[in-house]
PDB file of C-alpha atoms in Angstrom:
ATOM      1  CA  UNK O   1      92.379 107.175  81.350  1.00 93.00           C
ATOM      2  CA  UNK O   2      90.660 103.953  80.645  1.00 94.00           C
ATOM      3  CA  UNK O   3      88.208 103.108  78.071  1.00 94.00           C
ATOM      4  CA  UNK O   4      85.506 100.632  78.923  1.00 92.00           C
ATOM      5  CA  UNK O   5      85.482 100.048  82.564  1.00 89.00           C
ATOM      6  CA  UNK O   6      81.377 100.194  82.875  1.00 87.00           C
ATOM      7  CA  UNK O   7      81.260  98.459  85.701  1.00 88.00           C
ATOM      8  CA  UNK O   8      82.253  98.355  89.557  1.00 89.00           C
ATOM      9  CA  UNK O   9      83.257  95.127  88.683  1.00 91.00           C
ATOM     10  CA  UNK O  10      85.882  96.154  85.914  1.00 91.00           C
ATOM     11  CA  UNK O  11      87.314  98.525  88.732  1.00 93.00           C
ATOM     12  CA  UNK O  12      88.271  95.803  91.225  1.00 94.00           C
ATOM     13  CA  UNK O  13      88.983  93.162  88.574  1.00 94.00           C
ATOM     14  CA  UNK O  14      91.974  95.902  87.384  1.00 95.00           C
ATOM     15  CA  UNK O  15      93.013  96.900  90.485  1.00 95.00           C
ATOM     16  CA  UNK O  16      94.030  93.190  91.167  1.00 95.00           C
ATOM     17  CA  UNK O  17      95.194  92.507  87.539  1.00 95.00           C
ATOM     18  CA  UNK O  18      97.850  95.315  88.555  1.00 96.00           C
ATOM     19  CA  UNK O  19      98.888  92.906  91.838  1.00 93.00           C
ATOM     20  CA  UNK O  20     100.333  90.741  88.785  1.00 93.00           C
ATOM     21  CA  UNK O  21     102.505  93.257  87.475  1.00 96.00           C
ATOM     22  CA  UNK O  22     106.385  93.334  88.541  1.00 96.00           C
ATOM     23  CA  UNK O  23     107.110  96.157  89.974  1.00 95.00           C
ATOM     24  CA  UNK O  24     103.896  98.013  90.890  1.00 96.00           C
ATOM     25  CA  UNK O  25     103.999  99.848  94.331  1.00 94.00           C
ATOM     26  CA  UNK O  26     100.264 101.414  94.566  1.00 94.00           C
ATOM     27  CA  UNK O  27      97.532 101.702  92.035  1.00 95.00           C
ATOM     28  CA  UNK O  28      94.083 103.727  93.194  1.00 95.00           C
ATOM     29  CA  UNK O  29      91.726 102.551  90.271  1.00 95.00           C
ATOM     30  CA  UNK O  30      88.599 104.419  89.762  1.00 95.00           C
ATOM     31  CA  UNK O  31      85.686 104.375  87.282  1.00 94.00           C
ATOM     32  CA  UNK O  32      87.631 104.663  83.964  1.00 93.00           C
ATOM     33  CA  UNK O  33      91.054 106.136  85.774  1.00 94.00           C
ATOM     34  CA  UNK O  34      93.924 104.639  87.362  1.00 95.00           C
ATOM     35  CA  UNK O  35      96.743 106.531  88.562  1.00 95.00           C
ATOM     36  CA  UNK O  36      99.641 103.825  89.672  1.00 95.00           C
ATOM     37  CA  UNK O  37     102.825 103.885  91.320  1.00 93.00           C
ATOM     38  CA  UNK O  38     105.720 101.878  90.377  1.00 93.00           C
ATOM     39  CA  UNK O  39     109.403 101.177  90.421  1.00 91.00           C
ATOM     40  CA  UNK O  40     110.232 102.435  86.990  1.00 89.00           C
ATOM     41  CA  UNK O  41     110.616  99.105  85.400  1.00 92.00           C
ATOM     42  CA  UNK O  42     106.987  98.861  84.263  1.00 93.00           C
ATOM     43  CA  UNK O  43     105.689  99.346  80.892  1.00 93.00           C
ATOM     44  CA  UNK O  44     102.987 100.717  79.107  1.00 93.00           C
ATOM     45  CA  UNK O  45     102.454  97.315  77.419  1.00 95.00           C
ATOM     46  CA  UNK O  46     102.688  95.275  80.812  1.00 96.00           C
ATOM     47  CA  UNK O  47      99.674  98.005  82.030  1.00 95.00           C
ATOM     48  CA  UNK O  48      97.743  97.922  78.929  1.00 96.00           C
ATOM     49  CA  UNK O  49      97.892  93.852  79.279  1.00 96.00           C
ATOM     50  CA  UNK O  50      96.609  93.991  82.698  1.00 95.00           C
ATOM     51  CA  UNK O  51      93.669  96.530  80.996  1.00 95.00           C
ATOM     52  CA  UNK O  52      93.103  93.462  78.316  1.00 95.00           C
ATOM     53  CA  UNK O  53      92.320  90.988  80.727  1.00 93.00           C
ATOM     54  CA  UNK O  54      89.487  92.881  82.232  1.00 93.00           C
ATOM     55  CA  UNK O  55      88.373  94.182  78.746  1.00 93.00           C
ATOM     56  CA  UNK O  56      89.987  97.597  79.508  1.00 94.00           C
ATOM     57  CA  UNK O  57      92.424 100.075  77.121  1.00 95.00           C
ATOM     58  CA  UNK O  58      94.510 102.571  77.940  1.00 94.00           C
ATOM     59  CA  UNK O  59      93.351 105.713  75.965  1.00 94.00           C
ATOM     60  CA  UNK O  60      95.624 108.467  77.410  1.00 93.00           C
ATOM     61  CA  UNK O  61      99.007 107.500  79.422  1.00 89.00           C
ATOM     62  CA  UNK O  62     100.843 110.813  80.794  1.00 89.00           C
ATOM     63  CA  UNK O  63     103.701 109.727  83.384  1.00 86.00           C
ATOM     64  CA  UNK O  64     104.854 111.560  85.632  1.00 85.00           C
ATOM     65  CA  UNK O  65     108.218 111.671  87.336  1.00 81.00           C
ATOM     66  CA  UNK O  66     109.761 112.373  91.160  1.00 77.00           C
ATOM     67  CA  UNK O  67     112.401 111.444  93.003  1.00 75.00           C
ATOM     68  CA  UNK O  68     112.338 109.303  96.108  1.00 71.00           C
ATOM     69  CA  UNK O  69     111.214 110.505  99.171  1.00 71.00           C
ATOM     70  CA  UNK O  70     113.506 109.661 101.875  1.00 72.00           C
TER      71      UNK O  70
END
């Protein structure tokens, strides 16, 4: 859960701040969530710097894990 994305804007401006970060697979951003996909090497500092630069924070982080799917 994000905290101030007020804008459409803010939505697309995160959604390609998260194209910068190593190792992310698939994010679907929406007004104030994100849910993204990655390789496992990603932090919750590299995502909450990608938040920054759109004038985002992270407010709640859960993480979820699964194996591959073959």
């Amino acid at each position: 859960t994000l905290d101030g994305m007020t804008a459409v804007h803010a939505v697309r401006a995160f959604w390609t701040a998260l194209a910068g970060v190593p190792g992310v697979v698939r994010a679907d951003v929406q007004m104030g969530t994100a849910v993204v996909e990655h390789d496992g090497t990603v932090t919750r500092a590299a995502l909450a710097e990608a938040a920054a630069l759109v004038g985002c924070t992270i407010r709640e982080w859960r993480e979820e894990r699964a194996l591959p799917t073959l």
